[in-house]
Amino acid sequence: MVVESGMGLRNLLDVVRSTLRLGPRRGAVVPVPPHQLPDVASVVDALRQLQEELEPGDGVRQFNRMYLQVTELVGSRLSAGYFADPELMERLDVVFAQLYLDAVASDRQGRSLPQCWEPLFERRSVPLAPVQFAVAGMNAHINHDLPVAVVTACEQLGRDPRSRRVREDYDRVNALLAQVHEEVRRSFVRSLPEVEAELSPLLTLVGSWSITRARDAAWVNAEVLRTLKEVPELREEFRVNLCRTVGMASRTLLVLVAEPV
C-alpha cells in the first residue's frame, strides 16, 4: 500500500479499510421516508412512465428526457461494478430522483413547489428552445437537489460524506452527468435553425451555465449542510436560501432570447 504525502488521517483510514476490503465507516442512520422508491430500477420505471405521460411540447418533458438517460446510465454502471460503494451510490440516485419526482407530484396535486423548481414548471408551456428547459432542470436538480441528496443518502446509510470513497464515487456520478448533459445539449443544438442571429444569444445563454461549476458548488453546499447538522434551524435556513437562489438562476435560463423553435 502506498500512502500519499499530506494525506489526512480520515482519508488514510479509508485507504486502509479499502485495502483490507472492509466496509465503509457507518454512523447513526436516519429513517427512510415511506414513499421513497426502493432502487434505481424503480426510478427508471417512474421516469419512463412520466416521459410517456407528458406532452411532446412540455418543457418538463425536455428535462425528464435528459434525466432518464442519466439514470439509465447510472443503473448500468451500478451493475458493472463502476462504483466503490454501490449501495451508497444507488441510494444517492434514489434520493436524488425522489426530490424531482416529489416536485412533479406537488405540481400535479396543486401544492406549492420548491422555489428551485418553480421556474421550470411555471414556464413549461412557453415556446422556448428545448435545451433551455433541459438546462434549467439540471440547474435546479444539481445546484439544490444534489447536495441535499448527498447528505440525506449518507445519513440514511450511516456514511460519512467526508470520506474519500464517497467523494470519489461522487466524482464518478458527476462524470456520467456531464457525459449525458453534453450529448443531449449537442442534440438540442443540432436541431436549431442555422441562423447566426438566432443562435448567438441562445448559445450564449445556455453556455453561461456550467455543469462543472454546478457539481463543484453542489459538493461545497453538501459539506455546509453536513456541518450544520447539529444546528437544524440554521441548516434549513441555508437550504431554503439555496433553493431560492437556484430558482432565480433558472428564471434567467428560461427567457425568450430567439424566435421560438
GROMACS .gro file of C-alpha atoms in nm:
model
  261
    1MET     CA    1   0.000   0.000   0.000
    2VAL     CA    2   0.138   0.342  -0.096
    3VAL     CA    3   0.047   0.633   0.131
    4GLU     CA    4   0.033   0.973  -0.037
    5SER     CA    5   0.223   1.261   0.120
    6GLY     CA    6  -0.002   1.502   0.308
    7MET     CA    7  -0.294   1.257   0.327
    8GLY     CA    8  -0.528   1.334   0.618
    9LEU     CA    9  -0.595   1.075   0.887
   10ARG     CA   10  -0.954   1.022   0.773
   11ASN     CA   11  -0.850   0.955   0.414
   12LEU     CA   12  -0.567   0.731   0.534
   13LEU     CA   13  -0.817   0.521   0.729
   14ASP     CA   14  -1.032   0.496   0.416
   15VAL     CA   15  -0.732   0.362   0.222
   16VAL     CA   16  -0.661   0.106   0.494
   17ARG     CA   17  -1.024  -0.009   0.501
   18SER     CA   18  -1.029  -0.039   0.123
   19THR     CA   19  -0.701  -0.234   0.117
   20LEU     CA   20  -0.829  -0.477   0.381
   21ARG     CA   21  -1.165  -0.498   0.198
   22LEU     CA   22  -1.350  -0.364   0.500
   23GLY     CA   23  -1.683  -0.190   0.454
   24PRO     CA   24  -1.712   0.187   0.479
   25ARG     CA   25  -1.746   0.353   0.818
   26ARG     CA   26  -2.102   0.371   0.946
   27GLY     CA   27  -2.262   0.617   1.182
   28ALA     CA   28  -2.610   0.672   1.317
   29VAL     CA   29  -2.875   0.635   1.047
   30VAL     CA   30  -3.193   0.832   0.984
   31PRO     CA   31  -3.519   0.664   0.879
   32VAL     CA   32  -3.616   0.628   0.514
   33PRO     CA   33  -3.940   0.807   0.414
   34PRO     CA   34  -4.213   0.552   0.336
   35HIS     CA   35  -4.275   0.693  -0.013
   36GLN     CA   36  -3.908   0.676  -0.119
   37LEU     CA   37  -3.853   0.443  -0.414
   38PRO     CA   38  -3.653   0.127  -0.331
   39ASP     CA   39  -3.395   0.114  -0.610
   40VAL     CA   40  -3.268   0.258  -0.938
   41ALA     CA   41  -3.481   0.022  -1.145
   42SER     CA   42  -3.792   0.172  -0.983
   43VAL     CA   43  -3.664   0.522  -1.057
   44VAL     CA   44  -3.612   0.434  -1.424
   45ASP     CA   45  -3.966   0.293  -1.442
   46ALA     CA   46  -4.109   0.611  -1.288
   47LEU     CA   47  -3.917   0.837  -1.526
   48ARG     CA   48  -4.018   0.630  -1.829
   49GLN     CA   49  -4.383   0.645  -1.728
   50LEU     CA   50  -4.359   1.020  -1.679
   51GLN     CA   51  -4.197   1.060  -2.021
   52GLU     CA   52  -4.495   0.882  -2.178
   53GLU     CA   53  -4.749   1.091  -1.987
   54LEU     CA   54  -4.605   1.436  -2.061
   55GLU     CA   55  -4.699   1.616  -2.382
   56PRO     CA   56  -4.425   1.640  -2.651
   57GLY     CA   57  -4.402   2.019  -2.618
   58ASP     CA   58  -4.390   2.019  -2.237
   59GLY     CA   59  -4.075   2.183  -2.102
   60VAL     CA   60  -4.067   1.941  -1.808
   61ARG     CA   61  -4.054   1.656  -2.059
   62GLN     CA   62  -3.738   1.803  -2.212
   63PHE     CA   63  -3.561   1.782  -1.877
   64ASN     CA   64  -3.712   1.442  -1.798
   65ARG     CA   65  -3.571   1.306  -2.123
   66MET     CA   66  -3.218   1.403  -2.022
   67TYR     CA   67  -3.260   1.282  -1.665
   68LEU     CA   68  -3.390   0.945  -1.779
   69GLN     CA   69  -3.075   0.895  -1.985
   70VAL     CA   70  -2.857   0.979  -1.685
   71THR     CA   71  -3.044   0.739  -1.458
   72GLU     CA   72  -3.031   0.455  -1.710
   73LEU     CA   73  -2.656   0.507  -1.740
   74VAL     CA   74  -2.609   0.507  -1.362
   75GLY     CA   75  -2.807   0.183  -1.342
   76SER     CA   76  -2.586   0.014  -1.598
   77ARG     CA   77  -2.270   0.132  -1.421
   78LEU     CA   78  -2.400   0.001  -1.089
   79SER     CA   79  -2.439  -0.344  -1.245
   80ALA     CA   80  -2.089  -0.321  -1.395
   81GLY     CA   81  -1.916  -0.250  -1.061
   82TYR     CA   82  -1.821   0.105  -1.155
   83PHE     CA   83  -1.857   0.243  -0.801
   84ALA     CA   84  -1.652   0.177  -0.487
   85ASP     CA   85  -1.966   0.185  -0.269
   86PRO     CA   86  -2.255   0.071  -0.490
   87GLU     CA   87  -2.501   0.061  -0.200
   88LEU     CA   88  -2.449   0.430  -0.128
   89MET     CA   89  -2.450   0.528  -0.495
   90GLU     CA   90  -2.779   0.350  -0.556
   91ARG     CA   91  -2.926   0.520  -0.252
   92LEU     CA   92  -2.792   0.857  -0.369
   93ASP     CA   93  -2.951   0.806  -0.711
   94VAL     CA   94  -3.284   0.715  -0.550
   95VAL     CA   95  -3.287   1.008  -0.305
   96PHE     CA   96  -3.175   1.245  -0.580
   97ALA     CA   97  -3.454   1.133  -0.813
   98GLN     CA   98  -3.715   1.139  -0.537
   99LEU     CA   99  -3.665   1.513  -0.492
  100TYR     CA  100  -3.755   1.570  -0.859
  101LEU     CA  101  -4.043   1.322  -0.853
  102ASP     CA  102  -4.177   1.489  -0.539
  103ALA     CA  103  -4.176   1.821  -0.727
  104VAL     CA  104  -4.372   1.657  -1.010
  105ALA     CA  105  -4.623   1.518  -0.759
  106SER     CA  106  -4.659   1.857  -0.588
  107ASP     CA  107  -4.733   2.022  -0.921
  108ARG     CA  108  -4.996   1.763  -1.013
  109GLN     CA  109  -5.163   1.790  -0.674
  110GLY     CA  110  -5.169   2.169  -0.676
  111ARG     CA  111  -4.927   2.201  -0.385
  112SER     CA  112  -4.653   2.460  -0.366
  113LEU     CA  113  -4.327   2.370  -0.539
  114PRO     CA  114  -3.974   2.412  -0.407
  115GLN     CA  115  -3.857   2.751  -0.530
  116CYS     CA  116  -3.574   2.596  -0.729
  117TRP     CA  117  -3.829   2.405  -0.942
  118GLU     CA  118  -4.092   2.679  -0.977
  119PRO     CA  119  -3.950   2.843  -1.293
  120LEU     CA  120  -3.939   2.520  -1.495
  121PHE     CA  121  -4.294   2.420  -1.407
  122GLU     CA  122  -4.433   2.772  -1.444
  123ARG     CA  123  -4.281   2.824  -1.791
  124ARG     CA  124  -4.317   2.468  -1.922
  125SER     CA  125  -4.562   2.581  -2.193
  126VAL     CA  126  -4.366   2.885  -2.312
  127PRO     CA  127  -4.227   2.832  -2.666
  128LEU     CA  128  -3.858   2.826  -2.571
  129ALA     CA  129  -3.578   2.614  -2.714
  130PRO     CA  130  -3.588   2.261  -2.563
  131VAL     CA  131  -3.228   2.297  -2.444
  132GLN     CA  132  -3.333   2.585  -2.217
  133PHE     CA  133  -3.577   2.361  -2.028
  134ALA     CA  134  -3.321   2.083  -2.004
  135VAL     CA  135  -3.052   2.311  -1.863
  136ALA     CA  136  -3.293   2.487  -1.625
  137GLY     CA  137  -3.396   2.147  -1.489
  138MET     CA  138  -3.033   2.045  -1.446
  139ASN     CA  139  -2.969   2.373  -1.266
  140ALA     CA  140  -3.245   2.305  -1.013
  141HIS     CA  141  -3.157   1.939  -0.972
  142ILE     CA  142  -2.779   1.972  -0.937
  143ASN     CA  143  -2.741   2.303  -0.755
  144HIS     CA  144  -3.013   2.236  -0.496
  145ASP     CA  145  -3.120   1.872  -0.501
  146LEU     CA  146  -2.777   1.710  -0.535
  147PRO     CA  147  -2.623   1.849  -0.214
  148VAL     CA  148  -2.941   1.764  -0.024
  149ALA     CA  149  -2.936   1.412  -0.170
  150VAL     CA  150  -2.568   1.355  -0.085
  151VAL     CA  151  -2.623   1.440   0.280
  152THR     CA  152  -2.956   1.255   0.303
  153ALA     CA  153  -2.824   0.935   0.141
  154CYS     CA  154  -2.520   0.933   0.370
  155GLU     CA  155  -2.741   0.987   0.675
  156GLN     CA  156  -2.978   0.708   0.573
  157LEU     CA  157  -2.691   0.460   0.543
  158GLY     CA  158  -2.471   0.594   0.821
  159ARG     CA  159  -2.193   0.703   0.587
  160ASP     CA  160  -1.958   0.996   0.640
  161PRO     CA  161  -1.978   1.226   0.336
  162ARG     CA  162  -1.624   1.345   0.412
  163SER     CA  163  -1.476   1.003   0.338
  164ARG     CA  164  -1.252   0.956   0.038
  165ARG     CA  165  -1.469   0.678  -0.106
  166VAL     CA  166  -1.780   0.898  -0.102
  167ARG     CA  167  -1.603   1.183  -0.281
  168GLU     CA  168  -1.452   0.953  -0.543
  169ASP     CA  169  -1.790   0.797  -0.621
  170TYR     CA  170  -1.949   1.143  -0.625
  171ASP     CA  171  -1.699   1.243  -0.892
  172ARG     CA  172  -1.782   0.927  -1.089
  173VAL     CA  173  -2.154   1.009  -1.081
  174ASN     CA  174  -2.084   1.363  -1.193
  175ALA     CA  175  -1.873   1.238  -1.483
  176LEU     CA  176  -2.183   1.049  -1.602
  177LEU     CA  177  -2.398   1.361  -1.556
  178ALA     CA  178  -2.154   1.564  -1.762
  179GLN     CA  179  -2.141   1.299  -2.035
  180VAL     CA  180  -2.517   1.287  -2.084
  181HIS     CA  181  -2.555   1.664  -2.045
  182GLU     CA  182  -2.311   1.722  -2.330
  183GLU     CA  183  -2.470   1.456  -2.553
  184VAL     CA  184  -2.819   1.596  -2.507
  185ARG     CA  185  -2.701   1.957  -2.537
  186ARG     CA  186  -2.544   1.877  -2.873
  187SER     CA  187  -2.857   1.701  -2.994
  188PHE     CA  188  -3.070   2.001  -2.899
  189VAL     CA  189  -2.830   2.248  -3.062
  190ARG     CA  190  -2.821   2.044  -3.385
  191SER     CA  191  -3.198   2.079  -3.407
  192LEU     CA  192  -3.182   2.460  -3.403
  193PRO     CA  193  -3.208   2.670  -3.722
  194GLU     CA  194  -2.869   2.754  -3.864
  195VAL     CA  195  -2.918   3.128  -3.844
  196GLU     CA  196  -2.645   3.315  -3.659
  197ALA     CA  197  -2.877   3.594  -3.545
  198GLU     CA  198  -3.093   3.340  -3.363
  199LEU     CA  199  -2.822   3.104  -3.244
  200SER     CA  200  -2.582   3.353  -3.085
  201PRO     CA  201  -2.800   3.479  -2.798
  202LEU     CA  202  -2.937   3.132  -2.725
  203LEU     CA  203  -2.599   2.961  -2.721
  204THR     CA  204  -2.455   3.242  -2.510
  205LEU     CA  205  -2.735   3.199  -2.256
  206VAL     CA  206  -2.709   2.820  -2.239
  207GLY     CA  207  -2.330   2.835  -2.236
  208SER     CA  208  -2.338   3.059  -1.929
  209TRP     CA  209  -2.440   2.756  -1.721
  210SER     CA  210  -2.158   2.514  -1.645
  211ILE     CA  211  -2.221   2.162  -1.519
  212THR     CA  212  -1.863   2.150  -1.388
  213ARG     CA  213  -1.912   2.460  -1.174
  214ALA     CA  214  -2.255   2.336  -1.065
  215ARG     CA  215  -2.132   1.998  -0.939
  216ASP     CA  216  -1.834   2.158  -0.762
  217ALA     CA  217  -2.069   2.402  -0.589
  218ALA     CA  218  -2.304   2.116  -0.501
  219TRP     CA  219  -2.024   1.936  -0.315
  220VAL     CA  220  -1.937   2.251  -0.118
  221ASN     CA  221  -2.305   2.300  -0.031
  222ALA     CA  222  -2.330   1.937   0.079
  223GLU     CA  223  -2.037   1.997   0.314
  224VAL     CA  224  -2.212   2.304   0.455
  225LEU     CA  225  -2.534   2.107   0.513
  226ARG     CA  226  -2.339   1.830   0.685
  227THR     CA  227  -2.155   2.079   0.905
  228LEU     CA  228  -2.485   2.239   1.010
  229LYS     CA  229  -2.639   1.906   1.112
  230GLU     CA  230  -2.624   1.997   1.481
  231VAL     CA  231  -2.795   2.331   1.416
  232PRO     CA  232  -3.113   2.219   1.234
  233GLU     CA  233  -3.276   2.563   1.220
  234LEU     CA  234  -2.971   2.719   1.056
  235ARG     CA  235  -2.931   2.417   0.828
  236GLU     CA  236  -3.286   2.453   0.700
  237GLU     CA  237  -3.247   2.829   0.658
  238PHE     CA  238  -2.936   2.769   0.448
  239ARG     CA  239  -3.119   2.511   0.234
  240VAL     CA  240  -3.419   2.738   0.179
  241ASN     CA  241  -3.197   3.027   0.073
  242LEU     CA  242  -3.002   2.796  -0.158
  243CYS     CA  243  -3.331   2.680  -0.312
  244ARG     CA  244  -3.441   3.041  -0.367
  245THR     CA  245  -3.110   3.142  -0.525
  246VAL     CA  246  -3.110   2.842  -0.759
  247GLY     CA  247  -3.464   2.929  -0.866
  248MET     CA  248  -3.354   3.281  -0.957
  249ALA     CA  249  -3.082   3.137  -1.181
  250SER     CA  250  -3.334   2.909  -1.351
  251ARG     CA  251  -3.554   3.207  -1.435
  252THR     CA  252  -3.268   3.367  -1.626
  253LEU     CA  253  -3.224   3.046  -1.825
  254LEU     CA  254  -3.591   3.045  -1.927
  255VAL     CA  255  -3.616   3.381  -2.101
  256LEU     CA  256  -3.711   3.416  -2.466
  257VAL     CA  257  -3.386   3.501  -2.645
  258ALA     CA  258  -3.469   3.397  -3.001
  259GLU     CA  259  -3.758   3.307  -3.223
  260PRO     CA  260  -3.944   3.001  -3.088
  261VAL     CA  261  -3.808   2.676  -3.232
   0.00000   0.00000   0.00000
